């Protein structure tokens, strides 16, 4: 999701950290599996310079991050809707020395292609055929990339534009290879059924064996409840599990987001809380990023949760989670509330497992989207997972 607000400019050198207790997960022998999370320790924040130019593109709008351990490189999708440069993704090296980020060096940029091999058009001039990139993951087994677009749901009478979200498979050059099949409740409609504008597929993560792909919605489907508010309004978000081989949705889970922490100022101004990204850590467990913003505040409220789907109901056949049907939602436990940190936290939208520290502990890396604004920051966060 893109939203625009004023922030104060800071230069970060983070030496403090926050420890919070969490649940433990089952041991599995896989690089993408986290055996346990006892505590999280925030080590460092690095800021990518505003308006950085790389290969005739403007670096910004970084809406996701994924780590390729074999090549020790990272992939960032850019949520530019071809308004500044063509829709694209970046490859980068992140040099971590001891417990801090030394440099973030961009090494490649590739343009996302339409089925006919052409670039996506500028959204301002051609919204019906543009794209809205939000998440990107690398498939180690298939050696390809999967990326998501939120689509378009602009109800404007005769000028209404309905474009379904997409889950697209591509090669390294951005060439489209295939797409996943969307279930009916992810199709855009005119009648307040299905996804909301700019609140659709933001989160995505492969299962530990790459046989499953999970996505999450940023905001509730219309039929699953109202937008999140400052009070608990019993609204629900959905997670979707896909079979990577058949590319079809097999299971859906219900997830309850936290209420928005701060009211907007003025009171009726824009405010939101939703899921910008998820990270599967094995055994149907996820680190979930919830990010809230209220007009009148400079920073976002970002929380990391451990979410567990092992005992959750499959709600695929429940049309509305407000219908009174019985179901068991995913369990969630707070890992880290970044509001508790003294540092400024911007619009966090991406999460990945990172390299192993010298002490043997795993790392998590987050990225914040600056929305191409000089008043916001492209932040890269380094966190340590303490078992």
Tab-separated table of C-alpha atoms in Angstrom, residues 32-373:
chain	number	residue	atom	x	y	z
A	32	UNK	CA	14.386	-21.359	5.380
A	33	UNK	CA	13.268	-22.803	8.699
A	34	UNK	CA	13.775	-21.039	12.010
A	35	UNK	CA	14.180	-23.663	14.709
A	36	UNK	CA	13.188	-21.310	17.517
A	37	UNK	CA	12.633	-17.657	18.306
A	38	UNK	CA	13.338	-16.871	21.928
A	39	UNK	CA	14.159	-13.189	21.552
A	40	UNK	CA	14.643	-10.557	18.864
A	41	UNK	CA	17.493	-8.078	19.003
A	42	UNK	CA	17.497	-5.042	16.732
A	43	UNK	CA	21.085	-4.345	15.711
A	44	UNK	CA	21.239	-1.618	13.094
A	45	UNK	CA	19.375	0.624	10.643
A	46	UNK	CA	20.867	1.698	7.317
A	47	UNK	CA	19.352	4.422	5.158
A	48	UNK	CA	19.515	4.177	1.366
A	49	UNK	CA	20.030	7.716	0.018
A	50	UNK	CA	16.966	9.501	-1.285
A	51	UNK	CA	16.695	9.754	-5.083
A	52	UNK	CA	19.630	7.382	-5.608
A	53	UNK	CA	20.168	6.850	-9.340
A	54	UNK	CA	21.087	3.413	-10.665
A	55	UNK	CA	21.246	2.504	-14.362
A	56	UNK	CA	18.963	5.381	-15.337
A	57	UNK	CA	16.356	4.497	-12.711
A	58	UNK	CA	15.408	6.100	-9.410
A	59	UNK	CA	15.850	3.752	-6.457
A	60	UNK	CA	12.907	4.046	-4.076
A	61	UNK	CA	9.511	2.545	-3.361
A	62	UNK	CA	11.183	-0.667	-2.159
A	63	UNK	CA	8.179	-2.771	-1.220
A	64	UNK	CA	9.750	-6.174	-0.515
A	65	UNK	CA	13.064	-7.918	0.114
A	66	UNK	CA	14.186	-11.539	-0.392
A	67	UNK	CA	17.561	-13.177	0.256
A	68	UNK	CA	19.316	-15.651	-2.054
A	69	UNK	CA	21.796	-17.396	0.237
A	70	UNK	CA	23.645	-19.229	-2.556
A	71	UNK	CA	24.585	-15.967	-4.286
A	72	UNK	CA	24.534	-13.829	-1.131
A	73	UNK	CA	22.306	-11.273	-2.832
A	74	UNK	CA	18.958	-9.624	-2.222
A	75	UNK	CA	15.969	-8.845	-4.434
A	76	UNK	CA	13.793	-5.756	-3.933
A	77	UNK	CA	10.609	-5.106	-5.861
A	78	UNK	CA	9.860	-1.465	-6.600
A	79	UNK	CA	6.243	-0.312	-6.361
A	80	UNK	CA	6.672	2.399	-8.980
A	81	UNK	CA	3.649	1.945	-11.251
A	82	UNK	CA	5.798	2.951	-14.233
A	83	UNK	CA	5.186	6.596	-13.311
A	84	UNK	CA	8.878	7.407	-12.751
A	85	UNK	CA	10.560	4.510	-14.560
A	86	UNK	CA	9.156	1.214	-15.882
A	87	UNK	CA	7.949	-1.246	-13.208
A	88	UNK	CA	11.057	-3.120	-12.036
A	89	UNK	CA	12.985	-5.063	-9.436
A	90	UNK	CA	16.505	-4.598	-8.102
A	91	UNK	CA	19.307	-6.935	-7.088
A	92	UNK	CA	21.679	-5.774	-4.351
A	93	UNK	CA	24.508	-6.829	-2.078
A	94	UNK	CA	24.209	-6.010	1.620
A	95	UNK	CA	27.546	-6.059	3.435
A	96	UNK	CA	27.080	-6.949	7.099
A	97	UNK	CA	30.142	-6.501	9.307
A	98	UNK	CA	29.894	-7.859	12.832
A	99	UNK	CA	26.500	-6.530	13.923
A	100	UNK	CA	25.973	-3.602	11.581
A	101	UNK	CA	25.121	-2.949	7.936
A	102	UNK	CA	28.182	-1.526	6.223
A	103	UNK	CA	26.792	-0.921	2.726
A	104	UNK	CA	23.850	-1.631	0.439
A	105	UNK	CA	25.158	-1.853	-3.128
A	106	UNK	CA	22.766	-2.230	-6.058
A	107	UNK	CA	24.101	-4.579	-8.731
A	108	UNK	CA	21.251	-5.025	-11.234
A	109	UNK	CA	17.819	-3.801	-12.253
A	110	UNK	CA	15.331	-5.648	-14.458
A	111	UNK	CA	12.063	-4.448	-15.972
A	112	UNK	CA	8.874	-6.426	-15.285
A	113	UNK	CA	7.304	-7.548	-18.563
A	114	UNK	CA	3.726	-8.014	-19.715
A	115	UNK	CA	2.652	-11.269	-21.426
A	116	UNK	CA	3.539	-9.798	-24.833
A	117	UNK	CA	7.036	-8.864	-23.641
A	118	UNK	CA	6.436	-5.114	-23.465
A	119	UNK	CA	6.869	-2.867	-20.440
A	120	UNK	CA	3.895	-2.004	-18.243
A	121	UNK	CA	2.540	1.444	-19.160
A	122	UNK	CA	2.468	4.527	-16.982
A	123	UNK	CA	-0.366	4.270	-14.459
A	124	UNK	CA	-1.267	7.945	-14.712
A	125	UNK	CA	-1.925	7.705	-18.439
A	126	UNK	CA	-3.071	4.078	-18.723
A	127	UNK	CA	-4.342	2.759	-15.361
A	128	UNK	CA	-6.304	-0.104	-16.914
A	129	UNK	CA	-3.157	-1.800	-18.217
A	130	UNK	CA	-0.620	-0.764	-15.592
A	131	UNK	CA	0.584	-2.848	-12.644
A	132	UNK	CA	1.017	-2.313	-8.903
A	133	UNK	CA	4.005	-4.440	-7.739
A	134	UNK	CA	4.089	-5.264	-4.036
A	135	UNK	CA	5.941	-8.504	-3.201
A	136	UNK	CA	8.731	-10.582	-4.766
A	137	UNK	CA	10.154	-13.987	-3.797
A	138	UNK	CA	12.843	-16.172	-5.358
A	139	UNK	CA	12.150	-19.892	-5.906
A	140	UNK	CA	15.420	-21.706	-5.185
A	141	UNK	CA	14.139	-24.973	-6.692
A	142	UNK	CA	12.671	-23.641	-9.960
A	143	UNK	CA	15.236	-20.827	-10.295
A	144	UNK	CA	12.542	-18.272	-11.028
A	145	UNK	CA	10.845	-15.358	-9.293
A	146	UNK	CA	7.230	-14.813	-8.231
A	147	UNK	CA	5.795	-11.326	-7.834
A	148	UNK	CA	2.410	-9.888	-6.945
A	149	UNK	CA	0.347	-6.953	-8.140
A	150	UNK	CA	-2.605	-5.495	-6.223
A	151	UNK	CA	-4.680	-4.702	-9.290
A	152	UNK	CA	-7.154	-1.832	-9.430
A	153	UNK	CA	-10.606	-1.249	-7.982
A	154	UNK	CA	-11.491	2.334	-8.845
A	155	UNK	CA	-15.271	2.790	-8.808
A	156	UNK	CA	-15.974	6.004	-10.734
A	157	UNK	CA	-19.252	5.466	-12.558
A	158	UNK	CA	-18.638	5.168	-16.287
A	159	UNK	CA	-14.899	5.469	-15.665
A	160	UNK	CA	-14.750	2.489	-13.288
A	161	UNK	CA	-11.587	0.413	-13.639
A	162	UNK	CA	-11.514	-3.164	-12.350
A	163	UNK	CA	-8.214	-5.023	-12.696
A	164	UNK	CA	-7.749	-8.262	-10.772
A	165	UNK	CA	-4.637	-8.758	-8.652
A	166	UNK	CA	-2.024	-11.131	-10.049
A	167	UNK	CA	0.592	-13.617	-8.892
A	168	UNK	CA	3.131	-13.852	-11.699
A	169	UNK	CA	6.078	-16.176	-12.312
A	170	UNK	CA	8.987	-14.626	-14.211
A	171	UNK	CA	12.592	-15.339	-15.135
A	172	UNK	CA	15.590	-13.266	-14.092
A	173	UNK	CA	15.103	-10.822	-16.966
A	174	UNK	CA	11.514	-10.017	-15.956
A	175	UNK	CA	9.950	-12.138	-18.715
A	176	UNK	CA	6.557	-13.509	-17.684
A	177	UNK	CA	6.496	-17.320	-17.549
A	178	UNK	CA	3.136	-18.150	-15.967
A	179	UNK	CA	0.556	-17.005	-13.427
A	180	UNK	CA	-1.264	-18.521	-10.461
A	181	UNK	CA	-5.032	-19.057	-10.566
A	182	UNK	CA	-6.959	-16.707	-8.288
A	183	UNK	CA	-9.915	-17.930	-6.212
A	184	UNK	CA	-13.200	-16.152	-6.792
A	185	UNK	CA	-12.956	-13.979	-3.679
A	186	UNK	CA	-9.816	-12.278	-5.037
A	187	UNK	CA	-11.632	-10.993	-8.120
A	188	UNK	CA	-12.478	-7.294	-8.235
A	189	UNK	CA	-16.187	-6.379	-8.338
A	190	UNK	CA	-18.371	-3.269	-8.427
A	191	UNK	CA	-20.665	-4.320	-5.587
A	192	UNK	CA	-18.566	-4.213	-2.395
A	193	UNK	CA	-17.648	-7.874	-2.594
A	194	UNK	CA	-14.055	-9.012	-2.784
A	195	UNK	CA	-10.845	-6.987	-2.398
A	196	UNK	CA	-10.560	-3.341	-1.464
A	197	UNK	CA	-8.631	-0.849	-3.561
A	198	UNK	CA	-4.939	-0.771	-2.599
A	199	UNK	CA	-5.371	-3.395	0.130
A	200	UNK	CA	-4.985	-6.728	-1.623
A	201	UNK	CA	-1.985	-9.056	-2.093
A	202	UNK	CA	0.881	-7.416	-0.219
A	203	UNK	CA	2.379	-10.380	1.645
A	204	UNK	CA	3.889	-13.492	0.039
A	205	UNK	CA	6.246	-16.277	1.103
A	206	UNK	CA	7.186	-19.759	-0.054
A	207	UNK	CA	6.839	-22.705	2.284
A	208	UNK	CA	10.070	-24.275	3.464
A	209	UNK	CA	10.066	-26.906	0.699
A	210	UNK	CA	8.886	-24.536	-2.094
A	211	UNK	CA	5.891	-26.780	-2.726
A	212	UNK	CA	3.553	-24.235	-1.149
A	213	UNK	CA	3.185	-20.503	-1.705
A	214	UNK	CA	1.405	-18.332	0.844
A	215	UNK	CA	-0.071	-14.887	0.299
A	216	UNK	CA	-1.804	-12.513	2.692
A	217	UNK	CA	-4.199	-9.627	2.221
A	218	UNK	CA	-3.324	-6.200	3.531
A	219	UNK	CA	-6.932	-5.300	4.330
A	220	UNK	CA	-10.141	-7.309	4.816
A	221	UNK	CA	-12.276	-8.449	1.923
A	222	UNK	CA	-15.485	-6.423	1.928
A	223	UNK	CA	-17.423	-9.484	3.082
A	224	UNK	CA	-14.977	-10.222	5.926
A	225	UNK	CA	-15.531	-6.967	7.776
A	226	UNK	CA	-14.805	-3.244	7.791
A	227	UNK	CA	-11.383	-1.687	7.627
A	228	UNK	CA	-9.375	-1.932	10.834
A	229	UNK	CA	-10.151	0.873	13.287
A	230	UNK	CA	-8.868	2.174	16.622
A	231	UNK	CA	-11.322	-0.134	18.389
A	232	UNK	CA	-11.661	-3.877	17.895
A	233	UNK	CA	-14.343	-4.195	15.207
A	234	UNK	CA	-14.042	-7.971	14.755
A	235	UNK	CA	-12.674	-7.752	11.234
A	236	UNK	CA	-10.534	-10.433	9.585
A	237	UNK	CA	-7.745	-10.788	7.059
A	238	UNK	CA	-7.162	-13.894	4.957
A	239	UNK	CA	-4.062	-15.956	4.264
A	240	UNK	CA	-4.091	-18.128	1.127
A	241	UNK	CA	-2.081	-21.297	0.556
A	242	UNK	CA	-1.341	-22.273	-3.061
A	243	UNK	CA	0.035	-25.483	-4.513
A	244	UNK	CA	3.097	-24.380	-6.489
A	245	UNK	CA	2.746	-27.260	-8.961
A	246	UNK	CA	-0.939	-26.738	-9.830
A	247	UNK	CA	-0.840	-22.980	-9.084
A	248	UNK	CA	-4.232	-23.281	-7.380
A	249	UNK	CA	-5.461	-22.129	-3.995
A	250	UNK	CA	-5.886	-25.053	-1.602
A	251	UNK	CA	-6.473	-23.534	1.854
A	252	UNK	CA	-7.489	-20.191	3.351
A	253	UNK	CA	-6.892	-19.081	6.943
A	254	UNK	CA	-8.389	-16.288	9.043
A	255	UNK	CA	-6.075	-13.826	10.786
A	256	UNK	CA	-7.168	-11.077	13.164
A	257	UNK	CA	-5.184	-7.816	12.933
A	258	UNK	CA	-4.612	-5.534	15.905
A	259	UNK	CA	-6.647	-2.327	16.151
A	260	UNK	CA	-4.989	0.901	15.017
A	261	UNK	CA	-3.055	2.343	17.954
A	262	UNK	CA	-3.474	6.080	17.346
A	263	UNK	CA	-6.535	8.002	16.119
A	264	UNK	CA	-6.103	10.200	13.078
A	265	UNK	CA	-5.811	13.963	13.421
A	266	UNK	CA	-8.228	15.286	12.250
A	267	UNK	CA	-10.369	12.442	13.524
A	268	UNK	CA	-11.926	11.493	10.157
A	269	UNK	CA	-8.659	11.583	8.210
A	270	UNK	CA	-6.911	8.551	6.729
A	271	UNK	CA	-5.750	5.749	9.001
A	272	UNK	CA	-4.928	2.105	8.334
A	273	UNK	CA	-3.527	-1.084	9.796
A	274	UNK	CA	-2.774	-4.127	7.691
A	275	UNK	CA	-0.218	-6.726	6.649
A	276	UNK	CA	2.418	-5.503	4.181
A	277	UNK	CA	4.461	-8.725	4.264
A	278	UNK	CA	4.782	-12.225	5.721
A	279	UNK	CA	7.677	-14.651	6.114
A	280	UNK	CA	7.126	-18.394	6.379
A	281	UNK	CA	9.595	-19.916	8.865
A	282	UNK	CA	8.507	-23.549	8.485
A	283	UNK	CA	5.845	-25.830	9.895
A	284	UNK	CA	3.001	-23.488	8.859
A	285	UNK	CA	4.330	-20.678	11.035
A	286	UNK	CA	4.989	-17.113	9.924
A	287	UNK	CA	6.547	-13.879	11.009
A	288	UNK	CA	3.836	-11.361	10.157
A	289	UNK	CA	4.484	-7.647	9.729
A	290	UNK	CA	1.585	-5.426	10.786
A	291	UNK	CA	2.022	-1.783	9.875
A	292	UNK	CA	-0.320	0.993	10.980
A	293	UNK	CA	-0.399	4.662	10.077
A	294	UNK	CA	-2.622	7.500	11.275
A	295	UNK	CA	-2.735	10.960	9.705
A	296	UNK	CA	-1.117	13.477	12.012
A	297	UNK	CA	1.676	11.172	13.182
A	298	UNK	CA	5.150	11.171	11.717
A	299	UNK	CA	5.966	7.486	12.015
A	300	UNK	CA	4.278	4.165	11.436
A	301	UNK	CA	3.473	1.639	14.130
A	302	UNK	CA	5.190	-1.589	13.066
A	303	UNK	CA	4.703	-4.859	14.925
A	304	UNK	CA	6.185	-8.289	14.210
A	305	UNK	CA	4.077	-11.277	15.211
A	306	UNK	CA	4.610	-15.021	15.201
A	307	UNK	CA	1.495	-16.488	13.566
A	308	UNK	CA	0.700	-20.204	13.713
A	309	UNK	CA	-1.692	-21.863	11.249
A	310	UNK	CA	-1.281	-25.443	12.477
A	311	UNK	CA	-4.572	-25.474	14.403
A	312	UNK	CA	-6.404	-22.938	12.251
A	313	UNK	CA	-9.538	-23.781	10.276
A	314	UNK	CA	-9.647	-23.835	6.501
A	315	UNK	CA	-12.093	-21.007	5.721
A	316	UNK	CA	-11.929	-21.377	1.937
A	317	UNK	CA	-15.594	-22.356	1.747
A	318	UNK	CA	-16.810	-19.617	4.106
A	319	UNK	CA	-18.013	-16.727	1.954
A	320	UNK	CA	-18.024	-14.187	4.782
A	321	UNK	CA	-16.086	-14.340	8.027
A	322	UNK	CA	-18.798	-12.051	9.430
A	323	UNK	CA	-21.558	-14.591	8.740
A	324	UNK	CA	-21.459	-16.275	12.136
A	325	UNK	CA	-19.851	-19.434	10.771
A	326	UNK	CA	-17.615	-21.208	13.263
A	327	UNK	CA	-13.865	-21.205	12.590
A	328	UNK	CA	-10.553	-21.190	14.428
A	329	UNK	CA	-8.222	-18.352	13.400
A	330	UNK	CA	-4.449	-18.412	13.266
A	331	UNK	CA	-2.796	-17.923	16.642
A	332	UNK	CA	-0.515	-14.927	16.962
A	333	UNK	CA	2.084	-13.828	19.509
A	334	UNK	CA	3.821	-10.459	19.595
A	335	UNK	CA	7.536	-10.656	18.867
A	336	UNK	CA	8.454	-6.988	18.564
A	337	UNK	CA	6.605	-3.679	18.780
A	338	UNK	CA	8.865	-1.172	17.071
A	339	UNK	CA	6.964	1.670	18.758
A	340	UNK	CA	8.964	0.720	21.849
A	341	UNK	CA	12.185	1.764	20.139
A	342	UNK	CA	13.458	5.353	20.439
A	343	UNK	CA	14.431	5.459	16.764
A	344	UNK	CA	12.194	6.688	13.956
A	345	UNK	CA	10.513	3.809	12.096
A	346	UNK	CA	9.171	4.432	8.615
A	347	UNK	CA	6.905	2.485	6.253
A	348	UNK	CA	8.188	-1.098	6.698
A	349	UNK	CA	6.969	-3.283	3.819
A	350	UNK	CA	9.470	-6.140	3.376
A	351	UNK	CA	10.985	-8.953	5.442
A	352	UNK	CA	13.432	-11.784	4.744
A	353	UNK	CA	15.706	-14.154	6.581
A	354	UNK	CA	19.273	-12.925	6.237
A	355	UNK	CA	22.746	-14.424	6.713
A	356	UNK	CA	24.091	-16.086	9.839
A	357	UNK	CA	26.002	-13.918	12.306
A	358	UNK	CA	29.471	-14.884	13.616
A	359	UNK	CA	27.806	-16.152	16.811
A	360	UNK	CA	25.714	-18.607	14.762
A	361	UNK	CA	22.409	-16.775	15.137
A	362	UNK	CA	20.057	-16.155	12.220
A	363	UNK	CA	19.148	-12.655	11.104
A	364	UNK	CA	16.037	-10.938	9.813
A	365	UNK	CA	16.244	-7.995	7.435
A	366	UNK	CA	13.409	-5.510	6.960
A	367	UNK	CA	13.033	-2.773	4.358
A	368	UNK	CA	10.940	0.399	4.499
A	369	UNK	CA	9.336	1.960	1.414
A	370	UNK	CA	9.937	5.720	1.082
A	371	UNK	CA	7.163	6.215	-1.503
A	372	UNK	CA	9.711	8.247	-3.520
A	373	UNK	CA	9.284	11.070	-1.014
